[in-house]
Amino acid sequence: MMLGKLFKIGNPFKLTQREYEATINALNIFFGAIIGVSLGNITEIPMDEYVILLIIISVLVSSILLVTYSHRRIWNSIMLAGALLAAWYAESDNGGGAIDFPDRVLPTLTVWAALAVMTEFSDRAENPPSDES
């Protein structure tokens, strides 16, 4: 107990507000870069298909960000799940393969979404007192 107070460990299973914000920022930077690399590797795609792909991916990314930046996190999580399921379906054979996403884009968006939702619904700790007096 004394060691925890000395090193200000707190509850390691709860995020402080700053830890939450750092986690969300890290997820957004990392996965944004991965999506950028995936889109940068697209070659020989007609411009109209590329524009449609960009619109769909931007909707999915916006949906991920809405979960973490909005107070309506349950509603936005449901909408995000629906948007991801629709994208997976549209790419599948059942959906007629209407959209041909680059190989790793949908799995990347899905992992990003899952981690963002898990972070958003994680337990939060009280903010620690400031060291400044």
JSON list of C-alpha atoms in Angstrom, two decimals:
[
{"chain": "A", "resi": 1, "resn": "MET", "atom": "CA", "xyz": [0.00, 0.00, 0.00]},
{"chain": "A", "resi": 2, "resn": "MET", "atom": "CA", "xyz": [2.80, 2.41, 0.91]},
{"chain": "A", "resi": 3, "resn": "LEU", "atom": "CA", "xyz": [4.68, 1.47, -2.28]},
{"chain": "A", "resi": 4, "resn": "GLY", "atom": "CA", "xyz": [1.62, 2.34, -4.38]},
{"chain": "A", "resi": 5, "resn": "LYS", "atom": "CA", "xyz": [1.39, 5.78, -2.80]},
{"chain": "A", "resi": 6, "resn": "LEU", "atom": "CA", "xyz": [5.12, 6.34, -3.16]},
{"chain": "A", "resi": 7, "resn": "PHE", "atom": "CA", "xyz": [5.12, 5.58, -6.89]},
{"chain": "A", "resi": 8, "resn": "LYS", "atom": "CA", "xyz": [1.52, 6.73, -7.52]},
{"chain": "A", "resi": 9, "resn": "ILE", "atom": "CA", "xyz": [0.59, 3.46, -9.21]},
{"chain": "A", "resi": 10, "resn": "GLY", "atom": "CA", "xyz": [-3.11, 3.74, -8.52]},
{"chain": "A", "resi": 11, "resn": "ASN", "atom": "CA", "xyz": [-5.40, 1.08, -9.98]},
{"chain": "A", "resi": 12, "resn": "PRO", "atom": "CA", "xyz": [-3.61, -0.33, -13.04]},
{"chain": "A", "resi": 13, "resn": "PHE", "atom": "CA", "xyz": [-6.94, -1.62, -14.43]},
{"chain": "A", "resi": 14, "resn": "LYS", "atom": "CA", "xyz": [-8.49, 1.84, -14.70]},
{"chain": "A", "resi": 15, "resn": "LEU", "atom": "CA", "xyz": [-7.43, 4.60, -17.06]},
{"chain": "A", "resi": 16, "resn": "THR", "atom": "CA", "xyz": [-7.05, 8.18, -15.90]},
{"chain": "A", "resi": 17, "resn": "GLN", "atom": "CA", "xyz": [-8.36, 10.83, -18.28]},
{"chain": "A", "resi": 18, "resn": "ARG", "atom": "CA", "xyz": [-4.84, 11.52, -19.57]},
{"chain": "A", "resi": 19, "resn": "GLU", "atom": "CA", "xyz": [-4.15, 7.81, -20.09]},
{"chain": "A", "resi": 20, "resn": "TYR", "atom": "CA", "xyz": [-7.45, 7.47, -21.94]},
{"chain": "A", "resi": 21, "resn": "GLU", "atom": "CA", "xyz": [-6.63, 10.43, -24.20]},
{"chain": "A", "resi": 22, "resn": "ALA", "atom": "CA", "xyz": [-3.12, 9.09, -24.86]},
{"chain": "A", "resi": 23, "resn": "THR", "atom": "CA", "xyz": [-4.52, 5.68, -25.77]},
{"chain": "A", "resi": 24, "resn": "ILE", "atom": "CA", "xyz": [-7.09, 7.13, -28.18]},
{"chain": "A", "resi": 25, "resn": "ASN", "atom": "CA", "xyz": [-4.47, 9.40, -29.77]},
{"chain": "A", "resi": 26, "resn": "ALA", "atom": "CA", "xyz": [-2.05, 6.51, -30.18]},
{"chain": "A", "resi": 27, "resn": "LEU", "atom": "CA", "xyz": [-4.72, 4.31, -31.78]},
{"chain": "A", "resi": 28, "resn": "ASN", "atom": "CA", "xyz": [-5.73, 7.08, -34.17]},
{"chain": "A", "resi": 29, "resn": "ILE", "atom": "CA", "xyz": [-2.17, 7.90, -35.21]},
{"chain": "A", "resi": 30, "resn": "PHE", "atom": "CA", "xyz": [-1.11, 4.27, -35.62]},
{"chain": "A", "resi": 31, "resn": "PHE", "atom": "CA", "xyz": [-4.15, 3.01, -37.47]},
{"chain": "A", "resi": 32, "resn": "GLY", "atom": "CA", "xyz": [-4.42, 6.17, -39.56]},
{"chain": "A", "resi": 33, "resn": "ALA", "atom": "CA", "xyz": [-0.87, 5.54, -40.75]},
{"chain": "A", "resi": 34, "resn": "ILE", "atom": "CA", "xyz": [-1.64, 1.90, -41.53]},
{"chain": "A", "resi": 35, "resn": "ILE", "atom": "CA", "xyz": [-4.70, 2.90, -43.57]},
{"chain": "A", "resi": 36, "resn": "GLY", "atom": "CA", "xyz": [-2.59, 5.51, -45.38]},
{"chain": "A", "resi": 37, "resn": "VAL", "atom": "CA", "xyz": [0.00, 2.92, -46.30]},
{"chain": "A", "resi": 38, "resn": "SER", "atom": "CA", "xyz": [-2.69, 0.52, -47.50]},
{"chain": "A", "resi": 39, "resn": "LEU", "atom": "CA", "xyz": [-4.28, 3.17, -49.69]},
{"chain": "A", "resi": 40, "resn": "GLY", "atom": "CA", "xyz": [-0.90, 4.34, -50.94]},
{"chain": "A", "resi": 41, "resn": "ASN", "atom": "CA", "xyz": [-0.22, 0.87, -52.31]},
{"chain": "A", "resi": 42, "resn": "ILE", "atom": "CA", "xyz": [-3.29, 0.91, -54.56]},
{"chain": "A", "resi": 43, "resn": "THR", "atom": "CA", "xyz": [-2.34, 0.87, -58.19]},
{"chain": "A", "resi": 44, "resn": "GLU", "atom": "CA", "xyz": [-4.33, 0.65, -61.36]},
{"chain": "A", "resi": 45, "resn": "ILE", "atom": "CA", "xyz": [-7.77, 1.35, -59.93]},
{"chain": "A", "resi": 46, "resn": "PRO", "atom": "CA", "xyz": [-10.24, 3.44, -61.91]},
{"chain": "A", "resi": 47, "resn": "MET", "atom": "CA", "xyz": [-10.74, 6.92, -60.47]},
{"chain": "A", "resi": 48, "resn": "ASP", "atom": "CA", "xyz": [-14.49, 6.45, -59.84]},
{"chain": "A", "resi": 49, "resn": "GLU", "atom": "CA", "xyz": [-13.84, 3.26, -57.83]},
{"chain": "A", "resi": 50, "resn": "TYR", "atom": "CA", "xyz": [-11.06, 5.00, -55.91]},
{"chain": "A", "resi": 51, "resn": "VAL", "atom": "CA", "xyz": [-13.37, 7.89, -54.96]},
{"chain": "A", "resi": 52, "resn": "ILE", "atom": "CA", "xyz": [-16.07, 5.47, -53.79]},
{"chain": "A", "resi": 53, "resn": "LEU", "atom": "CA", "xyz": [-13.46, 3.58, -51.76]},
{"chain": "A", "resi": 54, "resn": "LEU", "atom": "CA", "xyz": [-12.27, 6.83, -50.15]},
{"chain": "A", "resi": 55, "resn": "ILE", "atom": "CA", "xyz": [-15.82, 7.83, -49.24]},
{"chain": "A", "resi": 56, "resn": "ILE", "atom": "CA", "xyz": [-16.55, 4.46, -47.62]},
{"chain": "A", "resi": 57, "resn": "ILE", "atom": "CA", "xyz": [-13.28, 4.40, -45.71]},
{"chain": "A", "resi": 58, "resn": "SER", "atom": "CA", "xyz": [-13.79, 8.00, -44.53]},
{"chain": "A", "resi": 59, "resn": "VAL", "atom": "CA", "xyz": [-17.27, 7.07, -43.23]},
{"chain": "A", "resi": 60, "resn": "LEU", "atom": "CA", "xyz": [-15.79, 4.11, -41.34]},
{"chain": "A", "resi": 61, "resn": "VAL", "atom": "CA", "xyz": [-12.94, 6.19, -39.89]},
{"chain": "A", "resi": 62, "resn": "SER", "atom": "CA", "xyz": [-15.40, 8.94, -38.91]},
{"chain": "A", "resi": 63, "resn": "SER", "atom": "CA", "xyz": [-17.57, 6.31, -37.22]},
{"chain": "A", "resi": 64, "resn": "ILE", "atom": "CA", "xyz": [-14.59, 5.07, -35.21]},
{"chain": "A", "resi": 65, "resn": "LEU", "atom": "CA", "xyz": [-13.77, 8.62, -34.12]},
{"chain": "A", "resi": 66, "resn": "LEU", "atom": "CA", "xyz": [-17.39, 9.34, -33.19]},
{"chain": "A", "resi": 67, "resn": "VAL", "atom": "CA", "xyz": [-17.33, 6.48, -30.69]},
{"chain": "A", "resi": 68, "resn": "THR", "atom": "CA", "xyz": [-14.40, 8.05, -28.87]},
{"chain": "A", "resi": 69, "resn": "TYR", "atom": "CA", "xyz": [-15.29, 11.72, -29.15]},
{"chain": "A", "resi": 70, "resn": "SER", "atom": "CA", "xyz": [-19.06, 11.69, -28.64]},
{"chain": "A", "resi": 71, "resn": "HIS", "atom": "CA", "xyz": [-21.07, 11.29, -25.46]},
{"chain": "A", "resi": 72, "resn": "ARG", "atom": "CA", "xyz": [-23.45, 8.96, -27.32]},
{"chain": "A", "resi": 73, "resn": "ARG", "atom": "CA", "xyz": [-20.97, 6.11, -27.27]},
{"chain": "A", "resi": 74, "resn": "ILE", "atom": "CA", "xyz": [-23.50, 3.24, -27.18]},
{"chain": "A", "resi": 75, "resn": "TRP", "atom": "CA", "xyz": [-25.46, 4.57, -30.17]},
{"chain": "A", "resi": 76, "resn": "ASN", "atom": "CA", "xyz": [-22.26, 5.35, -32.09]},
{"chain": "A", "resi": 77, "resn": "SER", "atom": "CA", "xyz": [-20.85, 1.89, -31.29]},
{"chain": "A", "resi": 78, "resn": "ILE", "atom": "CA", "xyz": [-23.98, 0.30, -32.75]},
{"chain": "A", "resi": 79, "resn": "MET", "atom": "CA", "xyz": [-23.74, 2.49, -35.85]},
{"chain": "A", "resi": 80, "resn": "LEU", "atom": "CA", "xyz": [-20.04, 1.64, -36.20]},
{"chain": "A", "resi": 81, "resn": "ALA", "atom": "CA", "xyz": [-20.76, -2.09, -35.97]},
{"chain": "A", "resi": 82, "resn": "GLY", "atom": "CA", "xyz": [-23.46, -1.72, -38.61]},
{"chain": "A", "resi": 83, "resn": "ALA", "atom": "CA", "xyz": [-21.16, 0.23, -40.95]},
{"chain": "A", "resi": 84, "resn": "LEU", "atom": "CA", "xyz": [-18.39, -2.34, -40.58]},
{"chain": "A", "resi": 85, "resn": "LEU", "atom": "CA", "xyz": [-20.77, -5.25, -41.13]},
{"chain": "A", "resi": 86, "resn": "ALA", "atom": "CA", "xyz": [-22.14, -3.53, -44.24]},
{"chain": "A", "resi": 87, "resn": "ALA", "atom": "CA", "xyz": [-18.61, -3.03, -45.59]},
{"chain": "A", "resi": 88, "resn": "TRP", "atom": "CA", "xyz": [-17.67, -6.67, -44.95]},
{"chain": "A", "resi": 89, "resn": "TYR", "atom": "CA", "xyz": [-20.93, -7.79, -46.57]},
{"chain": "A", "resi": 90, "resn": "ALA", "atom": "CA", "xyz": [-20.45, -5.52, -49.62]},
{"chain": "A", "resi": 91, "resn": "GLU", "atom": "CA", "xyz": [-17.02, -7.04, -50.20]},
{"chain": "A", "resi": 92, "resn": "SER", "atom": "CA", "xyz": [-18.18, -10.64, -49.70]},
{"chain": "A", "resi": 93, "resn": "ASP", "atom": "CA", "xyz": [-19.48, -12.98, -52.36]},
{"chain": "A", "resi": 94, "resn": "ASN", "atom": "CA", "xyz": [-22.94, -12.72, -50.78]},
{"chain": "A", "resi": 95, "resn": "GLY", "atom": "CA", "xyz": [-22.84, -8.98, -51.30]},
{"chain": "A", "resi": 96, "resn": "GLY", "atom": "CA", "xyz": [-21.83, -9.52, -54.89]},
{"chain": "A", "resi": 97, "resn": "GLY", "atom": "CA", "xyz": [-18.31, -8.26, -54.29]},
{"chain": "A", "resi": 98, "resn": "ALA", "atom": "CA", "xyz": [-19.66, -4.75, -54.92]},
{"chain": "A", "resi": 99, "resn": "ILE", "atom": "CA", "xyz": [-16.59, -3.17, -53.35]},
{"chain": "A", "resi": 100, "resn": "ASP", "atom": "CA", "xyz": [-13.06, -4.44, -53.66]},
{"chain": "A", "resi": 101, "resn": "PHE", "atom": "CA", "xyz": [-11.21, -3.14, -50.61]},
{"chain": "A", "resi": 102, "resn": "PRO", "atom": "CA", "xyz": [-7.43, -3.45, -50.51]},
{"chain": "A", "resi": 103, "resn": "ASP", "atom": "CA", "xyz": [-6.52, -6.70, -48.76]},
{"chain": "A", "resi": 104, "resn": "ARG", "atom": "CA", "xyz": [-5.73, -5.35, -45.30]},
{"chain": "A", "resi": 105, "resn": "VAL", "atom": "CA", "xyz": [-8.02, -2.32, -45.03]},
{"chain": "A", "resi": 106, "resn": "LEU", "atom": "CA", "xyz": [-11.17, -3.94, -43.57]},
{"chain": "A", "resi": 107, "resn": "PRO", "atom": "CA", "xyz": [-9.28, -6.05, -41.00]},
{"chain": "A", "resi": 108, "resn": "THR", "atom": "CA", "xyz": [-7.30, -2.94, -40.00]},
{"chain": "A", "resi": 109, "resn": "LEU", "atom": "CA", "xyz": [-10.45, -0.83, -39.62]},
{"chain": "A", "resi": 110, "resn": "THR", "atom": "CA", "xyz": [-12.13, -3.62, -37.66]},
{"chain": "A", "resi": 111, "resn": "VAL", "atom": "CA", "xyz": [-9.24, -4.00, -35.20]},
{"chain": "A", "resi": 112, "resn": "TRP", "atom": "CA", "xyz": [-9.02, -0.21, -34.81]},
{"chain": "A", "resi": 113, "resn": "ALA", "atom": "CA", "xyz": [-12.76, -0.04, -34.14]},
{"chain": "A", "resi": 114, "resn": "ALA", "atom": "CA", "xyz": [-12.64, -2.89, -31.61]},
{"chain": "A", "resi": 115, "resn": "LEU", "atom": "CA", "xyz": [-9.74, -1.32, -29.70]},
{"chain": "A", "resi": 116, "resn": "ALA", "atom": "CA", "xyz": [-11.39, 2.11, -29.74]},
{"chain": "A", "resi": 117, "resn": "VAL", "atom": "CA", "xyz": [-14.67, 0.70, -28.40]},
{"chain": "A", "resi": 118, "resn": "MET", "atom": "CA", "xyz": [-12.86, -1.34, -25.73]},
{"chain": "A", "resi": 119, "resn": "THR", "atom": "CA", "xyz": [-10.93, 1.76, -24.64]},
{"chain": "A", "resi": 120, "resn": "GLU", "atom": "CA", "xyz": [-14.08, 3.88, -24.61]},
{"chain": "A", "resi": 121, "resn": "PHE", "atom": "CA", "xyz": [-15.93, 1.43, -22.38]},
{"chain": "A", "resi": 122, "resn": "SER", "atom": "CA", "xyz": [-12.96, 0.72, -20.08]},
{"chain": "A", "resi": 123, "resn": "ASP", "atom": "CA", "xyz": [-13.09, 1.67, -16.42]},
{"chain": "A", "resi": 124, "resn": "ARG", "atom": "CA", "xyz": [-11.90, 5.16, -15.59]},
{"chain": "A", "resi": 125, "resn": "ALA", "atom": "CA", "xyz": [-10.02, 6.23, -12.51]},
{"chain": "A", "resi": 126, "resn": "GLU", "atom": "CA", "xyz": [-10.33, 9.52, -10.72]},
{"chain": "A", "resi": 127, "resn": "ASN", "atom": "CA", "xyz": [-7.78, 12.01, -11.89]},
{"chain": "A", "resi": 128, "resn": "PRO", "atom": "CA", "xyz": [-4.77, 11.95, -9.57]},
{"chain": "A", "resi": 129, "resn": "PRO", "atom": "CA", "xyz": [-4.02, 15.09, -7.58]},
{"chain": "A", "resi": 130, "resn": "SER", "atom": "CA", "xyz": [-1.59, 17.45, -9.25]},
{"chain": "A", "resi": 131, "resn": "ASP", "atom": "CA", "xyz": [2.03, 17.48, -8.10]},
{"chain": "A", "resi": 132, "resn": "GLU", "atom": "CA", "xyz": [2.07, 21.25, -8.40]},
{"chain": "A", "resi": 133, "resn": "SER", "atom": "CA", "xyz": [1.37, 23.15, -5.19]}
]
